[in-house]
Each structure stands twice: as structure tokens, then as C-alpha cells.
């Protein structure tokens, strides 16, 4: 039988013979794949070989799992954090928060006179700053807040056992109107200086920032301030300059309710549940009484009559007052009284 060739390779099902060059290429690819594979220990190359016998043993306290950490390592961590500061960034409404890389790039010009420093995001809008010397910490702390344009960085002292999730929010961004400023005082530095007496000034509105020749509104200035609601509200500020002083009236816009008892934003102390506890059992009982209906029969014998008058009274209980809906008097012969 004569052999024939198929002109279309896709239909050729006959086994193909590979040459020596193709075999060498396949072997080299297999070797490269084997070389690329790494063990788990090679991937996790920062694992420290600590014997389990040196680690503390866990125990149960009640139904809770507990373990004691090495005190020497904790003291070493405290020593490493002795030049740290905590910080919180206050972003204006509508602003997009920066990631940690962009934040550090933005803070680099502000800290150009500092030695080596670092910043870590620890959650809930809080950050931890690490410095190499106490002098750098003092230099940074000399400024109460740093403008990020937009946003404001507020630094405060480092404390151990700091948990961002356990921090309560006492501050709120509030628009404040400043009355009594004539036009020569409408300068951003002057307005921010006055606003800083009650909080952290963030920005002014568009009407306040307009140039003098383009300004059409001059009754009051308006500035957005991050306020600590635990502080006493002030409605007047004495503004002083060389040889003259005057009062500026403050008016707060949409000031949120703040409970001075439980330190929570959203309700007033007059309706605080912790001061006026609700008796849940009493409420449940009243709800059950409203749904409860009791039918009663009262038999009243009348002496001297052959029969006995039966007074059937249907009453509904559940409200504070018992109301009789229907009273029926029936005469029944003796022996048939129930």
C-alpha cells in the first residue's frame, strides 16, 4: 500500500519524533522550574528558631485563654518607643485620605531638619511617629498641629498600651461664624488665630477667602473648626492688638448634641439612658397587660327571692382603669345556679 501525506497538520494524528535539540530544551525548562520552587522555610526567611521550651505556657482563667509574655522583651519594646509620638489626621469633609507613602512624602519638607524618622498607620485615623532623638521629638512637639493642605495633623504624647479601637471620639468639625470683624481683619492668619482659641481651624468658606475687591458679603467670617466637645463652649473671644481690644461673637452652626455623662456624641445628657435606666421588665408587663382580656362571672344571691340574680360582668384588664363593657342581670330558678 502506498503511503500518502496529509497537507493539513491539524489532521495528522501520527506520532511525531522529537529531535535531540527539542529534548534538551524540555530538560532545561524542567530544571528551571525545579530551581524556581522554594521551600516554605526559604520563603519565610525571617523565622527565628526559638525552642518551644523557652516559650510561656498558656492557661485558662475561667473560660478565657490567657498567656504571660516575657517581661524583658516588653521592657525592650518600651525602650525602643521612648522617642515616639502619637498623631491623628483630621481630614475635611469630602477629602480623600492619603496612603502612608503619600503622607510621608508630604511630611518630608516639614521634617527636613530632622534626622531619621518613620511613621506607621495604626488604624482608626491614628498614626505613630518614631524619631531617633529626644531633640527631634521636642522640635516636632513645638508645633501643635501641622497643615497638610487639606487636612491637619495633630500630635500628642506617646503612651503605652495605646489602642486606637478603644479611643472615644470627643471632637467634631463645626462651622463657626465670627461676628464683629471689620474688613481689615479678614486675613487668614488673623481668622485662624481667633479660631484656634476654641479648636483647630481647618479652612474658611469661599465667601471669606475671596479677595477684597471681589468680596460681596462681609457680615461675618465663616471657618471650619475641629472642636473638642468636652470643653466649655465659648460665645465671646477678646481679640487684642497693640493699643486696642474688642470682642468677637461666636455662633456655632449645627452643633451636634454631646452627653457630658457618657461622653458620646449623638444625645443630650437630659435623655442619657445611663442616668435614667429603663425598666425593661415593667415595659414587657405593660405590653402583656394590654393584650390580656379577662372575662369574669359574679354571682350575687338575693335573699327573699325564689330565684337568684346572676350578675354577669365582662371586664377588660390591661389598662390602668378597669372598664365594664356590659352588665346582664338574669333570674334563674334555684338549683340551676352555677
Coordinates of N, CA and C in Angstrom, one line a residue, residues 184-329:
X184 N -10.5 95.0 57.6 CA -9.1 94.9 57.7 C -8.6 93.7 58.5
X185 N -9.5 93.0 59.2 CA -9.2 91.8 59.9 C -9.4 90.5 59.1
X186 N -9.9 90.7 57.9 CA -10.3 89.5 57.1 C -9.0 88.9 56.5
X187 N -8.1 88.5 57.3 CA -6.8 87.9 56.8 C -6.8 86.5 57.4
X188 N -6.3 85.5 56.6 CA -6.4 84.1 57.0 C -5.7 83.9 58.3
X189 N -4.5 84.5 58.5 CA -3.7 84.3 59.7 C -4.5 84.9 60.9
X190 N -5.2 86.0 60.8 CA -5.9 86.6 61.9 C -7.1 85.7 62.2
X191 N -7.9 85.3 61.2 CA -9.0 84.5 61.4 C -8.7 83.1 62.0
X192 N -7.6 82.5 61.6 CA -7.1 81.2 62.2 C -6.7 81.4 63.6
X193 N -6.0 82.6 63.9 CA -5.6 82.8 65.2 C -6.8 82.9 66.2
X194 N -7.8 83.6 65.8 CA -9.0 83.7 66.6 C -9.7 82.4 66.8
X195 N -9.8 81.6 65.7 CA -10.5 80.3 65.7 C -9.7 79.3 66.5
X196 N -8.4 79.4 66.6 CA -7.6 78.5 67.4 C -7.8 78.6 68.9
X197 N -8.5 79.6 69.3 CA -8.8 79.7 70.8 C -9.9 78.7 71.2
X198 N -10.6 78.1 70.3 CA -11.7 77.2 70.6 C -11.5 75.8 69.9
X199 N -10.5 75.7 69.1 CA -10.3 74.4 68.4 C -9.2 74.5 67.4
X200 N -9.2 73.6 66.5 CA -8.2 73.5 65.4 C -8.8 74.0 64.1
X201 N -8.4 75.2 63.6 CA -9.0 75.7 62.4 C -8.6 74.9 61.2
X202 N -9.5 74.5 60.3 CA -9.2 73.7 59.1 C -9.2 74.5 57.8
X203 N -10.3 75.3 57.6 CA -10.4 76.1 56.4 C -11.5 77.1 56.6
X204 N -11.6 78.0 55.6 CA -12.6 79.0 55.6 C -13.5 78.8 54.4
X205 N -14.7 79.4 54.4 CA -15.6 79.2 53.3 C -15.2 80.1 52.1
X206 N -15.9 79.9 51.0 CA -15.5 80.6 49.7 C -15.7 82.1 49.9
X207 N -16.8 82.5 50.6 CA -17.0 83.9 50.7 C -16.0 84.6 51.5
X208 N -15.4 83.9 52.5 CA -14.4 84.5 53.3 C -13.0 84.6 52.6
X209 N -12.7 83.7 51.8 CA -11.4 83.6 51.1 C -11.4 84.5 49.9
X210 N -12.5 85.1 49.4 CA -12.4 86.0 48.3 C -11.6 87.2 48.5
X211 N -10.9 87.7 47.5 CA -10.1 89.0 47.6 C -11.1 90.1 48.0
X212 N -10.5 91.2 48.5 CA -11.3 92.3 49.0 C -12.1 93.0 47.9
X213 N -11.6 93.1 46.7 CA -12.3 93.7 45.6 C -13.4 92.9 45.0
X214 N -13.3 91.5 45.2 CA -14.4 90.6 44.7 C -15.3 90.2 45.8
X215 N -15.1 90.7 47.0 CA -16.0 90.3 48.1 C -17.3 91.0 48.1
X216 N -18.4 90.3 48.2 CA -19.8 90.9 48.2 C -20.5 90.6 49.5
X217 N -19.9 89.8 50.4 CA -20.5 89.5 51.7 C -19.5 89.8 52.8
X218 N -19.9 90.6 53.8 CA -19.0 91.0 54.8 C -19.6 91.0 56.2
X219 N -20.7 90.3 56.4 CA -21.4 90.4 57.7 C -20.6 89.6 58.8
X220 N -20.1 88.4 58.4 CA -19.3 87.6 59.3 C -18.4 86.7 58.5
X221 N -17.4 86.2 59.2 CA -16.5 85.2 58.6 C -16.9 83.8 59.0
X222 N -16.6 82.9 58.2 CA -17.0 81.5 58.5 C -15.8 80.6 58.4
X223 N -15.6 79.8 59.4 CA -14.4 79.0 59.5 C -14.8 77.6 60.0
X224 N -14.2 76.6 59.4 CA -14.5 75.2 59.9 C -13.4 74.8 60.9
X225 N -13.9 74.4 62.1 CA -13.0 74.2 63.3 C -13.3 72.8 63.8
X226 N -12.2 72.1 64.1 CA -12.3 70.8 64.8 C -12.3 71.1 66.3
X227 N -13.5 70.8 66.9 CA -13.7 71.2 68.3 C -13.7 70.0 69.2
X228 N -13.2 70.2 70.4 CA -13.3 69.2 71.5 C -14.6 69.5 72.2
X229 N -15.6 68.6 72.1 CA -16.9 68.9 72.7 C -16.9 68.7 74.2
X230 N -15.8 68.2 74.8 CA -15.8 68.1 76.2 C -15.4 69.5 76.9
X231 N -14.9 70.4 76.1 CA -14.6 71.7 76.6 C -15.8 72.6 76.6
X232 N -15.8 73.6 77.5 CA -16.9 74.5 77.7 C -17.0 75.4 76.4
X233 N -18.2 75.5 75.9 CA -18.5 76.4 74.8 C -18.3 77.8 75.1
X234 N -17.6 78.5 74.3 CA -17.4 80.0 74.4 C -18.1 80.7 73.3
X235 N -18.8 81.8 73.7 CA -19.6 82.6 72.7 C -19.0 84.0 72.5
X236 N -17.9 84.3 73.2 CA -17.2 85.6 73.0 C -15.7 85.3 73.2
X237 N -15.0 86.0 72.4 CA -13.5 86.0 72.5 C -13.0 87.4 72.4
X238 N -12.1 87.7 73.4 CA -11.5 89.0 73.4 C -10.3 89.0 72.5
X239 N -10.3 89.8 71.4 CA -9.3 89.9 70.5 C -8.4 91.2 70.8
X240 N -7.1 91.0 70.9 CA -6.3 92.1 71.3 C -5.2 92.4 70.2
X241 N -4.9 93.6 70.0 CA -3.8 94.1 69.2 C -3.1 95.2 69.9
X242 N -2.1 95.7 69.4 CA -1.3 96.8 70.1 C -2.2 98.0 70.3
X243 N -2.5 98.4 71.5 CA -3.3 99.6 71.8 C -4.8 99.5 71.7
X244 N -5.3 98.3 71.4 CA -6.8 98.2 71.1 C -7.2 96.7 71.4
X245 N -8.4 96.6 71.9 CA -9.0 95.3 72.1 C -10.5 95.4 71.9
X246 N -11.1 94.3 71.4 CA -12.5 94.2 71.2 C -13.0 92.8 71.3
X247 N -14.3 92.6 71.4 CA -14.9 91.3 71.5 C -15.4 90.8 70.1
X248 N -15.3 89.5 69.9 CA -15.8 88.8 68.7 C -16.8 87.8 69.2
X249 N -18.0 87.9 68.6 CA -19.1 87.0 68.9 C -19.0 85.7 68.1
X250 N -19.2 84.6 68.7 CA -19.1 83.2 68.1 C -20.5 82.6 68.0
X251 N -20.8 82.1 66.8 CA -22.1 81.4 66.6 C -21.8 80.0 65.9
X252 N -22.3 79.0 66.5 CA -22.0 77.6 66.1 C -23.1 77.1 65.2
X253 N -22.8 76.6 64.0 CA -23.8 76.0 63.1 C -23.9 74.5 63.3
X254 N -25.2 74.1 63.5 CA -25.5 72.6 63.6 C -24.5 71.9 64.6
X255 N -24.4 72.5 65.7 CA -23.6 71.9 66.8 C -24.2 70.6 67.2
X256 N -23.5 69.4 67.1 CA -24.1 68.1 67.5 C -24.3 68.1 69.0
X257 N -25.3 67.2 69.4 CA -25.6 67.0 70.8 C -24.5 66.1 71.4
X258 N -24.0 66.5 72.6 CA -23.0 65.8 73.3 C -23.3 65.5 74.7
X259 N -23.3 64.3 75.1 CA -23.6 63.9 76.5 C -22.4 64.1 77.4
X260 N -22.5 64.9 78.4 CA -21.4 65.1 79.3 C -21.2 64.0 80.3
X261 N -22.2 63.1 80.3 CA -22.1 62.0 81.3 C -21.4 60.8 80.7
X262 N -21.8 60.3 79.6 CA -21.2 59.1 79.0 C -20.2 59.5 77.9
X263 N -20.0 60.8 77.6 CA -19.0 61.3 76.6 C -19.3 60.7 75.2
X264 N -20.5 60.7 74.8 CA -20.9 60.2 73.5 C -21.6 61.2 72.7
X265 N -21.2 61.4 71.4 CA -21.9 62.3 70.5 C -23.2 61.7 70.0
X266 N -24.2 62.5 70.0 CA -25.5 62.0 69.4 C -26.7 62.2 70.3
X267 N -26.5 62.4 71.6 CA -27.7 62.6 72.5 C -27.3 63.6 73.6
X268 N -28.3 64.2 74.3 CA -28.1 65.2 75.3 C -28.1 64.5 76.7
X269 N -27.5 65.1 77.7 CA -27.4 64.5 79.0 C -28.8 64.3 79.6
X270 N -29.7 65.2 79.2 CA -31.1 65.1 79.7 C -31.8 63.8 79.4
X271 N -31.4 63.1 78.3 CA -32.0 61.9 77.9 C -31.0 60.7 77.9
X272 N -30.0 60.8 78.7 CA -29.0 59.8 78.8 C -29.6 58.5 79.5
X273 N -29.5 57.4 78.9 CA -30.0 56.2 79.4 C -29.3 55.7 80.7
X274 N -28.0 56.1 80.8 CA -27.2 55.7 82.0 C -27.7 56.4 83.2
X275 N -28.2 57.6 83.0 CA -28.7 58.4 84.2 C -30.2 58.0 84.5
X276 N -30.9 57.7 83.5 CA -32.3 57.3 83.6 C -32.5 55.9 83.1
X277 N -32.2 54.8 83.8 CA -32.3 53.5 83.3 C -33.8 53.1 83.0
X278 N -34.0 52.4 82.0 CA -35.3 51.9 81.6 C -35.6 50.5 82.2
X279 N -36.7 50.4 82.9 CA -37.1 49.1 83.5 C -37.7 48.3 82.4
X280 N -36.9 47.4 81.8 CA -37.4 46.6 80.7 C -38.5 45.6 81.1
X281 N -38.4 45.1 82.3 CA -39.4 44.2 82.8 C -40.8 44.9 82.9
X282 N -40.8 46.1 83.4 CA -42.0 46.8 83.5 C -42.7 47.1 82.2
X283 N -41.9 47.4 81.2 CA -42.4 47.6 79.8 C -43.0 46.4 79.3
X284 N -42.3 45.2 79.4 CA -42.9 44.0 78.9 C -44.2 43.6 79.6
X285 N -44.3 43.9 80.9 CA -45.5 43.6 81.7 C -46.7 44.5 81.2
X286 N -46.4 45.7 80.9 CA -47.4 46.6 80.4 C -47.9 46.2 79.0
X287 N -47.0 45.7 78.2 CA -47.4 45.3 76.9 C -48.2 44.0 77.0
X288 N -47.9 43.1 77.9 CA -48.7 41.9 78.1 C -50.1 42.2 78.6
X289 N -50.2 43.2 79.5 CA -51.5 43.6 80.1 C -52.4 44.2 79.1
X290 N -51.8 44.9 78.1 CA -52.6 45.5 77.1 C -53.3 44.4 76.2
X291 N -52.6 43.3 76.0 CA -53.2 42.2 75.2 C -54.0 41.3 76.0
X292 N -54.0 41.3 77.3 CA -54.7 40.4 78.1 C -56.2 40.8 78.3
X293 N -57.1 39.8 78.1 CA -58.6 40.1 78.2 C -59.1 39.1 79.2
X294 N -59.7 39.5 80.3 CA -60.2 38.6 81.3 C -61.8 38.8 81.4
X295 N -62.5 37.6 81.3 CA -63.9 37.6 81.4 C -64.3 37.0 82.8
X296 N -65.1 37.6 83.5 CA -65.4 37.1 84.9 C -67.0 37.0 85.0
X297 N -67.4 36.1 85.8 CA -68.8 36.0 86.2 C -68.9 36.1 87.7
X298 N -69.8 37.0 88.1 CA -70.0 37.3 89.5 C -71.4 36.9 89.9
X299 N -71.6 36.0 90.8 CA -72.9 35.5 91.3 C -73.3 36.2 92.6
X300 N -74.4 37.0 92.6 CA -74.8 37.7 93.8 C -76.2 37.2 94.2
X301 N -76.3 36.4 95.3 CA -77.6 35.9 95.7 C -78.4 37.0 96.4
X302 N -79.7 37.0 96.0 CA -80.6 38.0 96.6 C -81.6 37.3 97.6
X303 N -81.4 37.5 98.9 CA -82.3 36.7 99.8 C -83.8 37.2 99.7
X304 N -84.7 36.3 99.9 CA -86.1 36.5 99.8 C -86.7 36.3 98.5
X305 N -85.8 36.0 97.5 CA -86.4 35.7 96.1 C -86.3 34.2 95.9
X306 N -87.2 33.7 95.1 CA -87.2 32.3 94.7 C -86.0 32.0 93.9
X307 N -85.7 32.9 93.0 CA -84.5 32.6 92.2 C -83.4 33.5 92.7
X308 N -82.3 33.3 92.0 CA -81.1 34.1 92.3 C -80.7 34.9 91.1
X309 N -80.4 36.2 91.4 CA -80.0 37.0 90.4 C -78.5 36.8 90.1
X310 N -78.2 36.6 88.9 CA -76.8 36.4 88.5 C -76.4 37.6 87.7
X311 N -75.4 38.2 88.2 CA -74.8 39.4 87.5 C -73.5 38.9 86.8
X312 N -73.6 39.0 85.5 CA -72.5 38.6 84.7 C -71.8 39.9 84.2
X313 N -70.5 40.0 84.6 CA -69.8 41.3 84.3 C -68.6 40.9 83.5
X314 N -68.5 41.4 82.3 CA -67.3 41.2 81.4 C -66.5 42.5 81.5
X315 N -65.3 42.3 81.9 CA -64.4 43.4 82.1 C -63.0 43.1 81.4
X316 N -62.4 44.1 80.9 CA -61.1 44.0 80.2 C -60.0 44.6 81.1
X317 N -59.0 43.8 81.4 CA -57.9 44.3 82.2 C -56.7 44.5 81.3
X318 N -55.9 45.3 81.8 CA -54.7 45.6 81.0 C -54.4 47.1 81.0
X319 N -55.4 47.9 81.0 CA -55.2 49.3 81.2 C -55.2 49.6 82.7
X320 N -54.9 50.8 83.0 CA -54.8 51.2 84.5 C -56.2 51.3 85.1
X321 N -57.2 51.6 84.3 CA -58.6 51.7 84.7 C -59.4 50.5 84.1
X322 N -60.1 49.8 85.0 CA -61.0 48.7 84.5 C -62.3 49.2 84.1
X323 N -62.7 48.9 82.9 CA -63.9 49.5 82.3 C -64.9 48.3 82.1
X324 N -66.1 48.4 82.5 CA -67.1 47.4 82.3 C -67.8 47.7 81.0
X325 N -67.8 46.6 80.2 CA -68.4 46.8 78.9 C -69.9 46.5 78.9
X326 N -70.3 45.4 79.6 CA -71.7 45.0 79.6 C -72.0 44.4 80.9
X327 N -73.2 44.7 81.4 CA -73.7 44.1 82.6 C -75.1 43.5 82.3
X328 N -75.3 42.2 82.6 CA -76.5 41.5 82.3 C -77.0 40.9 83.5
X329 N -78.3 41.1 83.9 CA -78.9 40.6 85.1 C -79.9 39.5 84.6

